[in-house]
Coordinates of C-alpha atoms and ligand atoms in Angstrom, one line a residue:
M1 CA 1.8 32.3 -5.0
Q2 CA 3.8 32.0 -1.8
T3 CA 3.9 35.1 0.3
R4 CA 7.1 35.8 2.3
I5 CA 7.7 38.3 5.0
L6 CA 11.3 39.5 4.7
P7 CA 13.6 41.8 6.7
I8 CA 14.8 44.8 4.6
D9 CA 18.3 44.1 3.4
E10 CA 20.3 43.8 0.2
N11 CA 18.8 40.4 -0.6
S12 CA 15.1 41.4 -0.1
L13 CA 15.6 44.7 -1.9
K14 CA 17.2 43.0 -4.9
L15 CA 14.3 40.5 -5.0
S16 CA 11.8 43.4 -4.7
E17 CA 13.4 45.2 -7.6
K18 CA 13.1 42.1 -9.7
I19 CA 9.4 41.7 -8.8
I20 CA 8.6 45.3 -9.5
L21 CA 10.4 45.4 -12.8
N22 CA 8.5 42.3 -13.8
G23 CA 5.2 44.0 -13.2
G24 CA 4.6 42.5 -9.8
T25 CA 3.7 44.1 -6.4
V26 CA 5.7 44.4 -3.1
A27 CA 4.3 45.4 0.2
F28 CA 6.5 47.8 2.1
P29 CA 6.4 49.8 5.4
T30 CA 5.9 53.5 5.8
E31 CA 5.7 55.7 8.9
T32 CA 1.9 55.7 8.5
V33 CA 0.6 52.3 7.3
Y34 CA 2.0 49.6 5.0
G35 CA 1.7 50.2 1.2
L36 CA 1.2 47.8 -1.7
G37 CA 3.6 49.0 -4.3
A38 CA 3.8 48.7 -8.1
N39 CA 5.8 50.5 -10.8
A40 CA 3.8 53.7 -11.5
F41 CA 4.9 53.6 -15.2
D42 CA 3.5 50.1 -15.7
G43 CA -0.3 50.2 -16.3
L44 CA -0.9 46.5 -16.0
A45 CA 1.0 46.4 -12.7
V46 CA -1.0 49.3 -11.4
K47 CA -4.3 47.8 -12.5
N48 CA -3.3 44.6 -10.7
V49 CA -3.0 46.6 -7.5
F50 CA -6.7 47.5 -7.8
K51 CA -7.6 43.9 -8.5
I52 CA -5.6 42.5 -5.6
K53 CA -7.3 44.9 -3.2
G54 CA -10.7 44.8 -4.7
R55 CA -10.5 48.6 -4.9
P56 CA -13.0 50.6 -6.9
N57 CA -11.4 51.8 -10.1
D58 CA -12.3 55.5 -9.6
N59 CA -10.2 55.8 -6.4
P60 CA -6.7 57.0 -7.4
L61 CA -3.4 55.9 -5.9
I62 CA -0.6 57.9 -4.3
V63 CA 2.8 57.8 -6.0
H64 CA 5.8 57.3 -3.6
V65 CA 9.3 58.5 -4.2
H66 CA 12.5 58.8 -2.3
K67 CA 13.7 62.0 -0.8
D68 CA 16.2 62.9 -3.5
Y69 CA 13.8 62.2 -6.4
D70 CA 13.0 65.2 -8.6
I71 CA 9.2 65.5 -8.5
L72 CA 9.4 67.7 -11.5
N73 CA 9.7 64.5 -13.4
L74 CA 6.1 63.8 -12.5
V75 CA 4.3 67.1 -11.9
S76 CA 3.9 70.1 -14.1
Y77 CA 3.8 72.9 -11.6
V78 CA 4.8 73.3 -7.9
P79 CA 3.3 76.5 -6.3
E80 CA 5.5 78.5 -3.9
Y81 CA 3.5 77.5 -0.8
A82 CA 4.0 73.8 -1.7
K83 CA 7.8 74.3 -1.8
S84 CA 7.6 75.8 1.8
L85 CA 5.4 72.9 3.0
A86 CA 7.8 70.3 1.4
K87 CA 10.6 72.0 3.2
A88 CA 8.8 72.0 6.5
F89 CA 7.2 68.5 6.5
L90 CA 9.0 66.2 4.0
P91 CA 10.0 63.4 4.2
G92 CA 6.9 62.7 6.3
P93 CA 3.2 61.9 6.4
L94 CA 2.0 64.5 4.0
T95 CA 0.8 63.7 0.5
M96 CA 0.6 66.6 -2.0
V97 CA -1.7 66.6 -5.0
Y98 CA -0.3 68.5 -8.1
K99 CA -1.1 69.0 -11.7
S100 CA 0.3 65.9 -13.4
K101 CA 2.8 65.8 -16.2
G102 CA 1.0 62.7 -17.4
V103 CA 4.1 60.5 -17.5
V104 CA 2.9 57.8 -15.2
S105 CA 0.2 55.3 -16.2
S106 CA -3.2 56.9 -16.4
A107 CA -4.4 54.1 -14.2
V108 CA -2.6 55.6 -11.2
S109 CA -4.9 58.7 -11.0
C110 CA -7.9 57.0 -12.6
G111 CA -7.8 59.5 -15.5
L112 CA -7.6 62.6 -13.3
D113 CA -5.2 65.3 -14.5
T114 CA -3.6 65.5 -11.1
I115 CA -1.1 63.2 -9.2
A116 CA -0.7 62.6 -5.5
V117 CA 3.0 62.5 -4.5
R118 CA 4.3 61.2 -1.1
I119 CA 7.8 61.1 0.3
P120 CA 7.6 58.8 3.3
S121 CA 10.1 59.3 6.2
H122 CA 10.3 55.6 7.2
D123 CA 13.9 54.4 6.8
G124 CA 12.7 51.1 5.2
A125 CA 10.5 52.9 2.7
Q126 CA 13.3 55.2 1.8
K127 CA 15.7 52.2 1.2
F128 CA 13.1 50.5 -1.0
L129 CA 12.3 53.6 -3.0
K130 CA 16.0 54.6 -3.4
Y131 CA 16.9 51.1 -4.5
L132 CA 14.3 51.2 -7.2
N133 CA 14.6 54.8 -8.1
L134 CA 11.2 54.7 -9.6
P135 CA 7.8 56.3 -8.7
I136 CA 5.9 53.5 -6.8
A137 CA 2.1 53.7 -6.9
A138 CA 0.9 52.3 -3.6
P139 CA -2.4 52.3 -1.7
S140 CA -2.6 50.9 1.8
A141 CA -1.8 47.2 1.8
N142 CA -5.2 45.9 3.0
I143 CA -8.2 44.4 1.2
S144 CA -10.4 47.4 0.2
K145 CA -12.6 48.7 3.1
H146 CA -10.7 46.7 5.7
V147 CA -8.6 48.4 8.5
S148 CA -5.2 49.6 7.1
P149 CA -2.3 47.4 8.1
V150 CA 0.4 48.7 10.5
T151 CA 2.5 45.5 10.8
A152 CA 3.8 43.0 8.3
E153 CA 1.6 40.4 9.9
H154 CA -1.5 42.6 9.2
V155 CA -0.6 42.7 5.5
Y156 CA 0.0 38.9 5.5
S157 CA -3.4 38.2 6.9
D158 CA -5.1 40.3 4.2
L159 CA -2.9 39.5 1.2
D160 CA -1.5 36.0 1.8
G161 CA -1.2 34.4 -1.6
K162 CA -1.7 37.7 -3.4
V163 CA 1.7 39.4 -3.0
E164 CA 5.1 37.7 -3.3
V165 CA 7.0 39.8 -0.8
I166 CA 6.2 41.8 2.3
L167 CA 9.1 43.9 3.5
D168 CA 9.0 44.0 7.3
G169 CA 9.8 47.3 8.9
G170 CA 8.1 46.7 12.2
K171 CA 5.0 48.5 13.6
C172 CA 4.3 51.8 11.8
S173 CA 4.8 54.6 14.2
G174 CA 2.2 57.1 12.8
G175 CA -0.6 54.6 12.6
I176 CA -3.1 56.5 10.4
E177 CA -2.7 57.4 6.7
S178 CA -1.0 60.5 5.5
T179 CA -2.7 63.9 5.2
V180 CA -3.7 64.4 1.6
L181 CA -3.3 68.0 0.6
D182 CA -4.6 69.6 -2.7
C183 CA -1.8 71.8 -4.0
T184 CA -3.5 72.8 -7.3
G185 CA -5.2 75.9 -6.1
E186 CA -4.4 79.4 -4.7
I187 CA -4.1 77.9 -1.2
P188 CA -3.6 74.4 0.0
V189 CA -6.7 72.4 0.9
V190 CA -6.8 69.3 3.1
L191 CA -8.6 66.5 1.4
R192 CA -7.9 63.8 4.0
S193 CA -6.8 64.7 7.5
G194 CA -3.8 63.0 9.2
L195 CA -0.8 63.7 11.4
I196 CA 0.2 66.9 9.6
T197 CA -2.8 69.0 10.6
R198 CA -4.5 71.9 9.0
D199 CA -3.2 74.2 11.7
M200 CA 0.4 73.0 11.2
I201 CA 0.1 73.7 7.5
A202 CA -1.6 77.1 8.0
K203 CA 1.3 78.1 10.4
V204 CA 3.8 77.6 7.6
V205 CA 2.0 79.2 4.7
G206 CA -0.6 81.4 6.3
D207 CA -3.8 79.7 5.1
C208 CA -5.2 76.3 4.6
G209 CA -8.6 75.1 3.6
E210 CA -10.4 71.9 4.4
Y211 CA -12.6 70.0 1.9
V212 CA -15.8 68.7 3.3
L213 CA -17.8 66.4 1.0
K214 CA -21.4 67.6 0.6
E215 CA -24.2 65.2 0.0
G216 CA -24.6 64.4 -3.7
E217 CA -21.4 66.2 -4.7
K218 CA -18.6 64.5 -6.7
A219 CA -15.7 63.9 -4.4
R220 CA -12.5 65.8 -5.0
S221 CA -10.5 63.0 -3.3
P222 CA -12.5 60.0 -4.5
G223 CA -11.5 57.8 -1.6
M224 CA -13.6 59.9 0.8
K225 CA -16.9 58.6 -0.4
Y226 CA -16.1 54.9 0.3
K227 CA -16.7 52.8 3.4
H228 CA -13.3 52.3 5.0
Y229 CA -11.2 51.0 7.9
S230 CA -13.8 48.5 9.1
P231 CA -12.9 45.6 11.3
N232 CA -14.4 42.2 10.6
C233 CA -16.7 42.2 13.6
K234 CA -19.7 44.2 14.9
T235 CA -19.0 47.8 15.9
M236 CA -20.7 50.7 17.7
L237 CA -19.5 54.2 18.4
F238 CA -20.4 56.4 21.4
S239 CA -19.4 59.9 22.0
Y240 CA -17.3 60.8 25.0
A241 CA -20.3 62.2 26.8
E242 CA -22.2 58.8 26.3
C243 CA -19.5 56.8 27.9
E244 CA -21.8 55.4 30.6
K245 CA -24.2 54.2 27.9
A246 CA -21.3 52.4 26.2
V247 CA -20.4 50.6 29.5
E248 CA -24.1 49.6 30.0
R249 CA -24.1 48.1 26.5
Y250 CA -20.8 46.3 27.2
Y251 CA -22.3 44.6 30.3
K252 CA -25.5 43.8 28.5
Y253 CA -23.8 42.2 25.4
N254 CA -21.3 40.2 27.5
A255 CA -24.1 38.9 29.7
E256 CA -26.0 37.8 26.6
G257 CA -22.9 35.9 25.5
M258 CA -21.6 38.3 22.9
N259 CA -17.9 38.7 23.5
T260 CA -17.6 42.5 23.6
Y261 CA -14.6 44.9 24.1
I262 CA -14.5 48.6 24.7
L263 CA -12.1 50.6 22.6
C264 CA -11.2 53.9 24.1
D265 CA -8.3 56.2 25.2
G266 CA -6.3 55.7 28.3
Q267 CA -8.1 58.3 30.3
T268 CA -11.5 56.7 29.7
A269 CA -10.0 53.2 30.2
N270 CA -9.0 54.3 33.7
S271 CA -12.3 55.8 34.6
I272 CA -14.5 52.8 33.6
N273 CA -14.8 49.5 35.4
V274 CA -14.5 47.0 32.6
D275 CA -12.1 44.1 32.0
K276 CA -12.0 43.8 28.2
V277 CA -10.5 47.1 27.0
L278 CA -8.6 48.0 23.8
N279 CA -6.6 50.9 25.2
L280 CA -5.5 53.4 22.7
G281 CA -3.1 55.2 25.1
N282 CA -3.0 58.8 26.1
S283 CA -1.3 61.4 23.9
D284 CA -2.8 62.3 20.5
Y285 CA 0.0 60.7 18.7
E286 CA -0.2 57.6 20.8
I287 CA -3.9 57.3 20.1
A288 CA -3.4 57.7 16.3
S289 CA -0.5 55.2 16.4
N290 CA -2.6 52.5 18.1
L291 CA -5.9 53.0 16.4
Y292 CA -5.7 50.5 13.6
Y293 CA -3.5 48.2 15.6
M294 CA -6.3 48.0 18.3
L295 CA -9.1 47.7 15.7
R296 CA -7.2 44.7 14.3
E297 CA -6.6 43.3 17.8
G298 CA -10.4 43.8 18.5
E299 CA -11.6 41.9 15.4
R300 CA -9.3 39.0 16.4
K301 CA -10.6 38.8 19.9
A302 CA -14.1 40.2 19.9
Q303 CA -17.5 39.7 18.3
M304 CA -18.3 43.3 19.1
I305 CA -16.2 46.4 19.6
I306 CA -17.8 49.3 21.4
A307 CA -15.8 52.4 20.7
V308 CA -15.9 55.5 22.9
A309 CA -14.7 58.7 21.1
P310 CA -11.9 60.7 22.7
Q311 CA -13.0 64.0 24.3
K312 CA -10.6 66.0 22.1
Q313 CA -11.7 66.3 18.5
D314 CA -9.3 68.8 16.8
G315 CA -5.8 68.5 15.4
V316 CA -4.5 65.0 15.1
M317 CA -7.8 63.8 16.7
A318 CA -9.7 65.1 13.7
G319 CA -7.9 62.4 11.7
V320 CA -8.6 59.8 14.3
M321 CA -12.3 60.6 14.5
N322 CA -12.7 60.6 10.8
R323 CA -11.3 57.0 10.7
L324 CA -13.2 55.9 13.8
I325 CA -16.5 57.1 12.4
K326 CA -15.9 55.2 9.1
A327 CA -14.7 52.1 11.0
C328 CA -18.0 52.0 13.0
K329 CA -20.3 52.7 10.1
D330 CA -22.7 50.0 8.8
Ligands
TXA401 O1 -0.2 57.1 4.4 C1 -0.6 56.9 3.3 O2 -1.0 57.8 2.5 C2 -0.6 55.4 2.8 C3 0.8 54.9 2.7 C4 0.9 53.5 2.0 O3 1.6 55.8 1.9 N1 -1.3 55.3 1.5 C5 -2.7 55.4 1.5 O4 -3.2 55.2 0.2 O5 -3.4 55.7 2.4 P1 -4.7 54.9 -0.1 O6 -4.8 54.5 -1.5 O7 -5.3 54.0 0.9 O8 -5.4 56.4 0.0 C6 -5.1 57.3 -1.0 C7 -5.9 58.5 -0.9 C8 -7.4 58.3 -1.3 O9 -8.3 58.9 -0.5 C9 -7.4 58.9 -2.7 O10 -8.7 59.2 -3.2 C10 -6.4 60.1 -2.6 O11 -5.4 59.6 -1.7 N2 -5.9 60.5 -3.9 C11 -4.9 59.8 -4.6 N3 -4.7 60.5 -5.7 C12 -5.4 61.6 -5.7 C13 -5.6 62.7 -6.6 N4 -4.9 62.8 -7.8 N5 -6.4 63.7 -6.2 C14 -7.1 63.6 -5.1 N6 -7.0 62.6 -4.2 C15 -6.2 61.6 -4.5
MG402 MG1 -6.5 52.9 2.1

């Protein structure tokens, strides 16, 4: 299969519709990362998404819809707090998990009685979803466990020959995946942190929990238990306090002939004396936006990435840290 990167216009949308209605897959941009989309009603198409990615078959997919789509077609109950959150944050990088009506293929939620729904704000995503007017099941458009893609070229390098069309919407501005929020209980509970933080949610509805997976427990958001976001090179992670140690290692490895880069925020980059830096930038949003991009740059250029964690660890940085830890895990 030939893979084509296309600009988002009437021609590519028409072609995408044809592919999706024939049970195929199309990669499309969102404000977080690129998705690999299939018709959520089509079980074979959804199963093929798992196959293309090499994704474990107990890790459910998010269903994407356009902003005027009536989610009551898909979910059986929307609590009041979820309505307030939708009003505050959607379209945007917040995925909400509801009790499912069971109308989409059971392959989407891997047999769970819930469904994760996302309304992305990216203009290209909205155009694609509106054109199809169908719920589109889509995980991030990377090979399972690899760093999520934030450009059409990233998708191409993972899925060349496996997907017919990649709709090109430029570099994703958000840079890390959406916050996944369980909306099936009394209060909302964050299952995966992201750009919409627990504090932001609590400010709107008064209270918000956070799910922490305990050793040996069955994951409520199954994706959490898997290795993720890993670049195809060696990695190490140091805390902010251990920055000097990281620099020592950098010099040692480079002297030994191992091409090594340091990945860190702008403040740290300015305070250390090294040439090969993957600079994530300064503000929280900038750092999140550059994280996957720089991990992919790193694997292209380096044999070893030594990451130094940012000093701040709360808010958006909680989402960044969660990914950075998983990216640097063996
Ligand atoms: O930003 C994003 O969310 C991107 C773009 C493409 O929209 N998508 C994405 O999908 O990150 P994926 O498949 O890489 O991650 C989906 C996450 C997984 O952690 C999965 O376990 C969780 O959402 N999830 C999906 N359905 C769920 C459900 N019914 N209950 C709990 N967690 C669910
Ligand atoms: Mg993913």
